[in-house]
C-alpha cells in the first residue's frame, strides 16, 4: 500500500527546526541559568519512571517546533493505530501485534490467553519440580536457543530479574553459531533434566537451527531416542517444528504480527518466565501495558515516549548526532543496550519512506552502551572530550535489588556517579576553574571539559518485573513514535536479508570465491 506523505524537509516544522539550529543552540549551562526551575520543569513521569530531559538541548522555541512536528506527522494517530491493531507494518501488510500480548486477562483474545496459560503451566511445573523428563527425572534446567529478538529480550528479563530466580532451576541462553557458546550453556547440565527451547519465530534461522541440531545430539547422547521430547519450540511456524518431530503440546505460538524485537511479551518470553515465575511475568506485562496506555492517552507535551522520540529526532535528524549511548547504572540492566540496539537499529535503520521514496533527512542513530560505572572506565573519555557530541541515556535505580546495607551503600555510589557524570557532561569545567585548581598553564587545554553534552536520565524506584516492563515498553513506544516522525516503517527489517542469503550461497560453495574465502580455506587446512 502506497501512502503519500509530504517530504519531511518541506514541512513548516522541519524548516522551523532548521532555522533554530542555524540561529545557534543555547548552551546547556545557559539554559539552566535562564530557567532556574528547568530540572523540575523539563521532566516527565510515566508509570513509575521519572524522566529528566533537562540536560537536552532544547528551549521553549525548540520544544514548540518539535511538538508542531509531532502534530503535523500525526504521531499520536500512528501510536493509536498501532495499539488498536491496524495495519501499520505496511510493507508486510500486517498489524504490529505486540501490544495485544500485554492486555489484561479480561481484555485479551482467547488465543493469547490460551498461550499464556500454557506457558504459565509449563513454567510453574518446572519451578515446582513437577515437569518430568523422558527418564522420569524432574526437569531442572532450561536452555534457550534463539537469536536477535528471540534472545535479547528474554535474556535481558532473566538477567535483570535474576534476584527472582529459583536456585534449583537453571535458565541459560545461547544465541550464536559458535559451538563454544552452546558448550558453555550446556556445561554441567544433564540431558535427562534439561529442556531445550528452540525459540525462532520463523523456524528457519540458521544460527538457531544449527544450535538445535547440536543440542539434540547432546540430548541424544544422554537420553537416546527420547531426545526430541526434551525440545520445546516457540514459533509462528508450527509446521516446521512438527516436521522435526516436536510434539503438538511442546509447541508455543508466536503471532505472525509480532516482530522479533518486540516479542518479549509473547511466548518468546517462555524461558524468562521459567526464570522469574509466571506471576512475575504477568507483572512485567502489566508494567508494559501501563506505559502503552499512557503513550496513546497523554498529550504530546506530557507524553514520555513521544517527547523522547522528539528529542531523538532533534539530536539525530536535525543536529546530525549519529549515535546514542545507553548507560544503565545497575548491573541487572547490563544487557539493556544490546536489546535496545536491535529494537532501535532494526526499526529505524531505514532509507525509504511510506511513499516508497528515499528519506530526505537522516534516520536511526547507532545505539551502543554499557553499564555504569564500567562504561566510565571504558568510553567516557570520548564522551567528555572527544570531537563528536554523543547524547547519553542514563538509567538509574533508586533502591537495590538486594536488601542489605552494603547493597544500599553501593547503589548510593552508583547514583552519585550517574548524577555526577550527567552534570559533568552538561556543565563541563572551564579554563578558569582549572586555573583555580592549580593546573599548569601548558596542561590547561588538555584538562578543560567543554561540557554542553546532552543526556537524559531515567530513574526507576526499583528493578521489579513491572518497572522493567515499563522501561522496555517506553523504549518500544519511543522507537515507534520516532519512526512515525520519520515516516518510515519500524516493523520490517528487509536490510538483514541480503547478507543471510549470501551466506547460504557461500556455505554451499556456489558463490564466487573471494580472496578472503581463499585465505580462510588455506588456513583451515582440511
Ligand atoms: O536479525 C534478523 C531477525 O529476523 C530479527 O528480526 C529476529 O529477531 C531474528 O532475526 C531472529 O529471527 P527468528 O526468531 O525468526 O529466528
PDB file of N, CA and C in Angstrom, residues 42-98:
ATOM      1  N   UNK A  42      11.408  20.346  33.078  1.00  0.00           N
ATOM      2  CA  UNK A  42      11.670  19.563  31.872  1.00  0.00           C
ATOM      3  C   UNK A  42      11.777  18.070  32.189  1.00  0.00           C
ATOM      4  N   UNK A  43      10.973  17.646  33.131  1.00  0.00           N
ATOM      5  CA  UNK A  43      10.936  16.216  33.458  1.00  0.00           C
ATOM      6  C   UNK A  43       9.519  15.713  33.207  1.00  0.00           C
ATOM      7  N   UNK A  44       9.416  14.427  33.011  1.00  0.00           N
ATOM      8  CA  UNK A  44       8.107  13.851  32.729  1.00  0.00           C
ATOM      9  C   UNK A  44       8.031  12.492  33.426  1.00  0.00           C
ATOM     10  N   UNK A  45       6.835  12.122  33.834  1.00  0.00           N
ATOM     11  CA  UNK A  45       6.661  10.844  34.551  1.00  0.00           C
ATOM     12  C   UNK A  45       5.839   9.908  33.681  1.00  0.00           C
ATOM     13  N   UNK A  46       6.240   8.649  33.624  1.00  0.00           N
ATOM     14  CA  UNK A  46       5.365   7.648  33.003  1.00  0.00           C
ATOM     15  C   UNK A  46       5.397   6.416  33.893  1.00  0.00           C
ATOM     16  N   UNK A  47       4.217   5.994  34.343  1.00  0.00           N
ATOM     17  CA  UNK A  47       4.179   4.902  35.314  1.00  0.00           C
ATOM     18  C   UNK A  47       5.055   5.255  36.494  1.00  0.00           C
ATOM     19  N   UNK A  48       6.003   4.386  36.815  1.00  0.00           N
ATOM     20  CA  UNK A  48       6.922   4.651  37.940  1.00  0.00           C
ATOM     21  C   UNK A  48       8.226   5.289  37.477  1.00  0.00           C
ATOM     22  N   UNK A  49       8.342   5.579  36.208  1.00  0.00           N
ATOM     23  CA  UNK A  49       9.615   6.092  35.688  1.00  0.00           C
ATOM     24  C   UNK A  49       9.600   7.616  35.659  1.00  0.00           C
ATOM     25  N   UNK A  50      10.642   8.205  36.203  1.00  0.00           N
ATOM     26  CA  UNK A  50      10.804   9.658  36.161  1.00  0.00           C
ATOM     27  C   UNK A  50      11.890   9.955  35.143  1.00  0.00           C
ATOM     28  N   UNK A  51      11.578  10.823  34.199  1.00  0.00           N
ATOM     29  CA  UNK A  51      12.499  11.033  33.085  1.00  0.00           C
ATOM     30  C   UNK A  51      12.894  12.505  33.029  1.00  0.00           C
ATOM     31  N   UNK A  52      14.181  12.732  33.248  1.00  0.00           N
ATOM     32  CA  UNK A  52      14.713  14.094  33.312  1.00  0.00           C
ATOM     33  C   UNK A  52      15.310  14.462  31.947  1.00  0.00           C
ATOM     34  N   UNK A  53      14.606  15.346  31.256  1.00  0.00           N
ATOM     35  CA  UNK A  53      15.038  15.745  29.904  1.00  0.00           C
ATOM     36  C   UNK A  53      15.787  17.071  29.922  1.00  0.00           C
ATOM     37  N   UNK A  54      16.028  17.592  31.133  1.00  0.00           N
ATOM     38  CA  UNK A  54      16.531  18.970  31.234  1.00  0.00           C
ATOM     39  C   UNK A  54      17.926  19.152  30.625  1.00  0.00           C
ATOM     40  N   UNK A  55      18.705  18.075  30.551  1.00  0.00           N
ATOM     41  CA  UNK A  55      20.059  18.226  30.003  1.00  0.00           C
ATOM     42  C   UNK A  55      20.099  17.984  28.497  1.00  0.00           C
ATOM     43  N   UNK A  56      18.975  18.147  27.850  1.00  0.00           N
ATOM     44  CA  UNK A  56      18.958  18.081  26.381  1.00  0.00           C
ATOM     45  C   UNK A  56      18.882  19.507  25.835  1.00  0.00           C
ATOM     46  N   UNK A  57      19.369  19.656  24.591  1.00  0.00           N
ATOM     47  CA  UNK A  57      19.475  20.988  24.002  1.00  0.00           C
ATOM     48  C   UNK A  57      18.155  21.507  23.469  1.00  0.00           C
ATOM     49  N   UNK A  58      17.251  21.868  24.344  1.00  0.00           N
ATOM     50  CA  UNK A  58      16.032  22.497  23.813  1.00  0.00           C
ATOM     51  C   UNK A  58      15.559  23.574  24.764  1.00  0.00           C
ATOM     52  N   UNK A  59      15.028  24.624  24.170  1.00  0.00           N
ATOM     53  CA  UNK A  59      14.328  25.644  24.949  1.00  0.00           C
ATOM     54  C   UNK A  59      12.871  25.614  24.490  1.00  0.00           C
ATOM     55  N   UNK A  60      12.087  26.584  24.913  1.00  0.00           N
ATOM     56  CA  UNK A  60      10.662  26.540  24.576  1.00  0.00           C
ATOM     57  C   UNK A  60      10.434  26.624  23.067  1.00  0.00           C
ATOM     58  N   UNK A  61      11.272  27.398  22.370  1.00  0.00           N
ATOM     59  CA  UNK A  61      11.080  27.519  20.919  1.00  0.00           C
ATOM     60  C   UNK A  61      11.306  26.175  20.221  1.00  0.00           C
ATOM     61  N   UNK A  62      12.388  25.507  20.614  1.00  0.00           N
ATOM     62  CA  UNK A  62      12.676  24.196  20.001  1.00  0.00           C
ATOM     63  C   UNK A  62      11.553  23.222  20.338  1.00  0.00           C
ATOM     64  N   UNK A  63      11.151  23.211  21.606  1.00  0.00           N
ATOM     65  CA  UNK A  63      10.105  22.275  22.014  1.00  0.00           C
ATOM     66  C   UNK A  63       8.806  22.550  21.246  1.00  0.00           C
ATOM     67  N   UNK A  64       8.449  23.826  21.115  1.00  0.00           N
ATOM     68  CA  UNK A  64       7.215  24.145  20.380  1.00  0.00           C
ATOM     69  C   UNK A  64       7.288  23.634  18.945  1.00  0.00           C
ATOM     70  N   UNK A  65       8.459  23.831  18.312  1.00  0.00           N
ATOM     71  CA  UNK A  65       8.599  23.374  16.912  1.00  0.00           C
ATOM     72  C   UNK A  65       8.527  21.850  16.840  1.00  0.00           C
ATOM     73  N   UNK A  66       9.126  21.169  17.832  1.00  0.00           N
ATOM     74  CA  UNK A  66       9.082  19.701  17.837  1.00  0.00           C
ATOM     75  C   UNK A  66       7.646  19.210  18.050  1.00  0.00           C
ATOM     76  N   UNK A  67       6.934  19.877  18.952  1.00  0.00           N
ATOM     77  CA  UNK A  67       5.542  19.462  19.205  1.00  0.00           C
ATOM     78  C   UNK A  67       4.703  19.680  17.942  1.00  0.00           C
ATOM     79  N   UNK A  68       4.970  20.778  17.249  1.00  0.00           N
ATOM     80  CA  UNK A  68       4.240  21.019  15.980  1.00  0.00           C
ATOM     81  C   UNK A  68       4.553  19.906  14.969  1.00  0.00           C
ATOM     82  N   UNK A  69       5.806  19.493  14.956  1.00  0.00           N
ATOM     83  CA  UNK A  69       6.191  18.399  14.054  1.00  0.00           C
ATOM     84  C   UNK A  69       5.391  17.125  14.392  1.00  0.00           C
ATOM     85  N   UNK A  70       5.301  16.828  15.695  1.00  0.00           N
ATOM     86  CA  UNK A  70       4.554  15.631  16.111  1.00  0.00           C
ATOM     87  C   UNK A  70       3.106  15.727  15.642  1.00  0.00           C
ATOM     88  N   UNK A  71       2.557  16.960  15.683  1.00  0.00           N
ATOM     89  CA  UNK A  71       1.170  17.129  15.235  1.00  0.00           C
ATOM     90  C   UNK A  71       1.073  16.967  13.723  1.00  0.00           C
ATOM     91  N   UNK A  72       2.008  17.604  13.019  1.00  0.00           N
ATOM     92  CA  UNK A  72       1.987  17.508  11.549  1.00  0.00           C
ATOM     93  C   UNK A  72       2.116  16.057  11.077  1.00  0.00           C
ATOM     94  N   UNK A  73       2.971  15.300  11.762  1.00  0.00           N
ATOM     95  CA  UNK A  73       3.190  13.910  11.332  1.00  0.00           C
ATOM     96  C   UNK A  73       2.160  12.961  11.949  1.00  0.00           C
ATOM     97  N   UNK A  74       1.252  13.501  12.752  1.00  0.00           N
ATOM     98  CA  UNK A  74       0.205  12.718  13.432  1.00  0.00           C
ATOM     99  C   UNK A  74       0.777  11.499  14.171  1.00  0.00           C
ATOM    100  N   UNK A  75       1.761  11.776  14.994  1.00  0.00           N
ATOM    101  CA  UNK A  75       2.402  10.692  15.752  1.00  0.00           C
ATOM    102  C   UNK A  75       1.388   9.994  16.676  1.00  0.00           C
ATOM    103  N   UNK A  76       0.527  10.792  17.296  1.00  0.00           N
ATOM    104  CA  UNK A  76      -0.444  10.172  18.201  1.00  0.00           C
ATOM    105  C   UNK A  76      -1.372   9.237  17.416  1.00  0.00           C
ATOM    106  N   UNK A  77      -1.686   9.653  16.182  1.00  0.00           N
ATOM    107  CA  UNK A  77      -2.535   8.808  15.326  1.00  0.00           C
ATOM    108  C   UNK A  77      -1.844   7.479  15.033  1.00  0.00           C
ATOM    109  N   UNK A  78      -0.540   7.525  14.759  1.00  0.00           N
ATOM    110  CA  UNK A  78       0.185   6.289  14.423  1.00  0.00           C
ATOM    111  C   UNK A  78       0.278   5.377  15.650  1.00  0.00           C
ATOM    112  N   UNK A  79       0.541   5.991  16.821  1.00  0.00           N
ATOM    113  CA  UNK A  79       0.606   5.171  18.047  1.00  0.00           C
ATOM    114  C   UNK A  79      -0.758   4.528  18.313  1.00  0.00           C
ATOM    115  N   UNK A  80      -1.821   5.277  18.037  1.00  0.00           N
ATOM    116  CA  UNK A  80      -3.167   4.730  18.262  1.00  0.00           C
ATOM    117  C   UNK A  80      -3.461   3.612  17.266  1.00  0.00           C
ATOM    118  N   UNK A  81      -3.080   3.823  16.014  1.00  0.00           N
ATOM    119  CA  UNK A  81      -3.289   2.744  15.020  1.00  0.00           C
ATOM    120  C   UNK A  81      -2.514   1.491  15.417  1.00  0.00           C
ATOM    121  N   UNK A  82      -1.349   1.703  16.004  1.00  0.00           N
ATOM    122  CA  UNK A  82      -0.526   0.548  16.410  1.00  0.00           C
ATOM    123  C   UNK A  82      -1.235  -0.228  17.518  1.00  0.00           C
ATOM    124  N   UNK A  83      -1.689   0.491  18.535  1.00  0.00           N
ATOM    125  CA  UNK A  83      -2.279  -0.224  19.686  1.00  0.00           C
ATOM    126  C   UNK A  83      -3.647  -0.817  19.346  1.00  0.00           C
ATOM    127  N   UNK A  84      -4.340  -0.211  18.378  1.00  0.00           N
ATOM    128  CA  UNK A  84      -5.670  -0.746  18.057  1.00  0.00           C
ATOM    129  C   UNK A  84      -5.608  -1.835  16.980  1.00  0.00           C
ATOM    130  N   UNK A  85      -4.414  -2.186  16.549  1.00  0.00           N
ATOM    131  CA  UNK A  85      -4.285  -3.346  15.665  1.00  0.00           C
ATOM    132  C   UNK A  85      -4.518  -3.052  14.192  1.00  0.00           C
ATOM    133  N   UNK A  86      -4.373  -1.780  13.779  1.00  0.00           N
ATOM    134  CA  UNK A  86      -4.482  -1.508  12.340  1.00  0.00           C
ATOM    135  C   UNK A  86      -3.213  -1.959  11.611  1.00  0.00           C
ATOM    136  N   UNK A  87      -3.286  -2.021  10.302  1.00  0.00           N
ATOM    137  CA  UNK A  87      -2.121  -2.475   9.527  1.00  0.00           C
ATOM    138  C   UNK A  87      -1.088  -1.336   9.475  1.00  0.00           C
ATOM    139  N   UNK A  88      -0.157  -1.347  10.422  1.00  0.00           N
ATOM    140  CA  UNK A  88       0.872  -0.303  10.478  1.00  0.00           C
ATOM    141  C   UNK A  88       2.186  -0.771   9.837  1.00  0.00           C
ATOM    142  N   UNK A  89       2.329  -2.084   9.716  1.00  0.00           N
ATOM    143  CA  UNK A  89       3.507  -2.642   9.032  1.00  0.00           C
ATOM    144  C   UNK A  89       3.110  -2.825   7.574  1.00  0.00           C
ATOM    145  N   UNK A  90       3.199  -1.716   6.833  1.00  0.00           N
ATOM    146  CA  UNK A  90       2.568  -1.715   5.506  1.00  0.00           C
ATOM    147  C   UNK A  90       3.340  -2.525   4.478  1.00  0.00           C
ATOM    148  N   UNK A  91       4.649  -2.604   4.600  1.00  0.00           N
ATOM    149  CA  UNK A  91       5.397  -3.371   3.591  1.00  0.00           C
ATOM    150  C   UNK A  91       5.140  -4.871   3.733  1.00  0.00           C
ATOM    151  N   UNK A  92       4.662  -5.300   4.898  1.00  0.00           N
ATOM    152  CA  UNK A  92       4.362  -6.727   5.071  1.00  0.00           C
ATOM    153  C   UNK A  92       2.859  -6.965   5.241  1.00  0.00           C
ATOM    154  N   UNK A  93       2.085  -5.862   5.148  1.00  0.00           N
ATOM    155  CA  UNK A  93       0.632  -5.980   5.244  1.00  0.00           C
ATOM    156  C   UNK A  93       0.158  -6.535   6.578  1.00  0.00           C
ATOM    157  N   UNK A  94       0.794  -6.123   7.666  1.00  0.00           N
ATOM    158  CA  UNK A  94       0.468  -6.694   8.978  1.00  0.00           C
ATOM    159  C   UNK A  94       0.233  -5.602  10.024  1.00  0.00           C
ATOM    160  N   UNK A  95      -0.592  -5.896  11.025  1.00  0.00           N
ATOM    161  CA  UNK A  95      -0.600  -5.017  12.205  1.00  0.00           C
ATOM    162  C   UNK A  95       0.659  -5.305  13.021  1.00  0.00           C
ATOM    163  N   UNK A  96       0.885  -4.535  14.072  1.00  0.00           N
ATOM    164  CA  UNK A  96       2.000  -4.834  14.986  1.00  0.00           C
ATOM    165  C   UNK A  96       1.366  -5.373  16.269  1.00  0.00           C
ATOM    166  N   UNK A  97       1.420  -6.701  16.422  1.00  0.00           N
ATOM    167  CA  UNK A  97       0.613  -7.338  17.459  1.00  0.00           C
ATOM    168  C   UNK A  97       1.168  -7.324  18.871  1.00  0.00           C
ATOM    169  N   UNK A  98       2.356  -6.725  19.074  1.00  0.00           N
ATOM    170  CA  UNK A  98       2.991  -6.910  20.390  1.00  0.00           C
ATOM    171  C   UNK A  98       2.174  -6.342  21.546  1.00  0.00           C
TER     172      UNK A  98
END
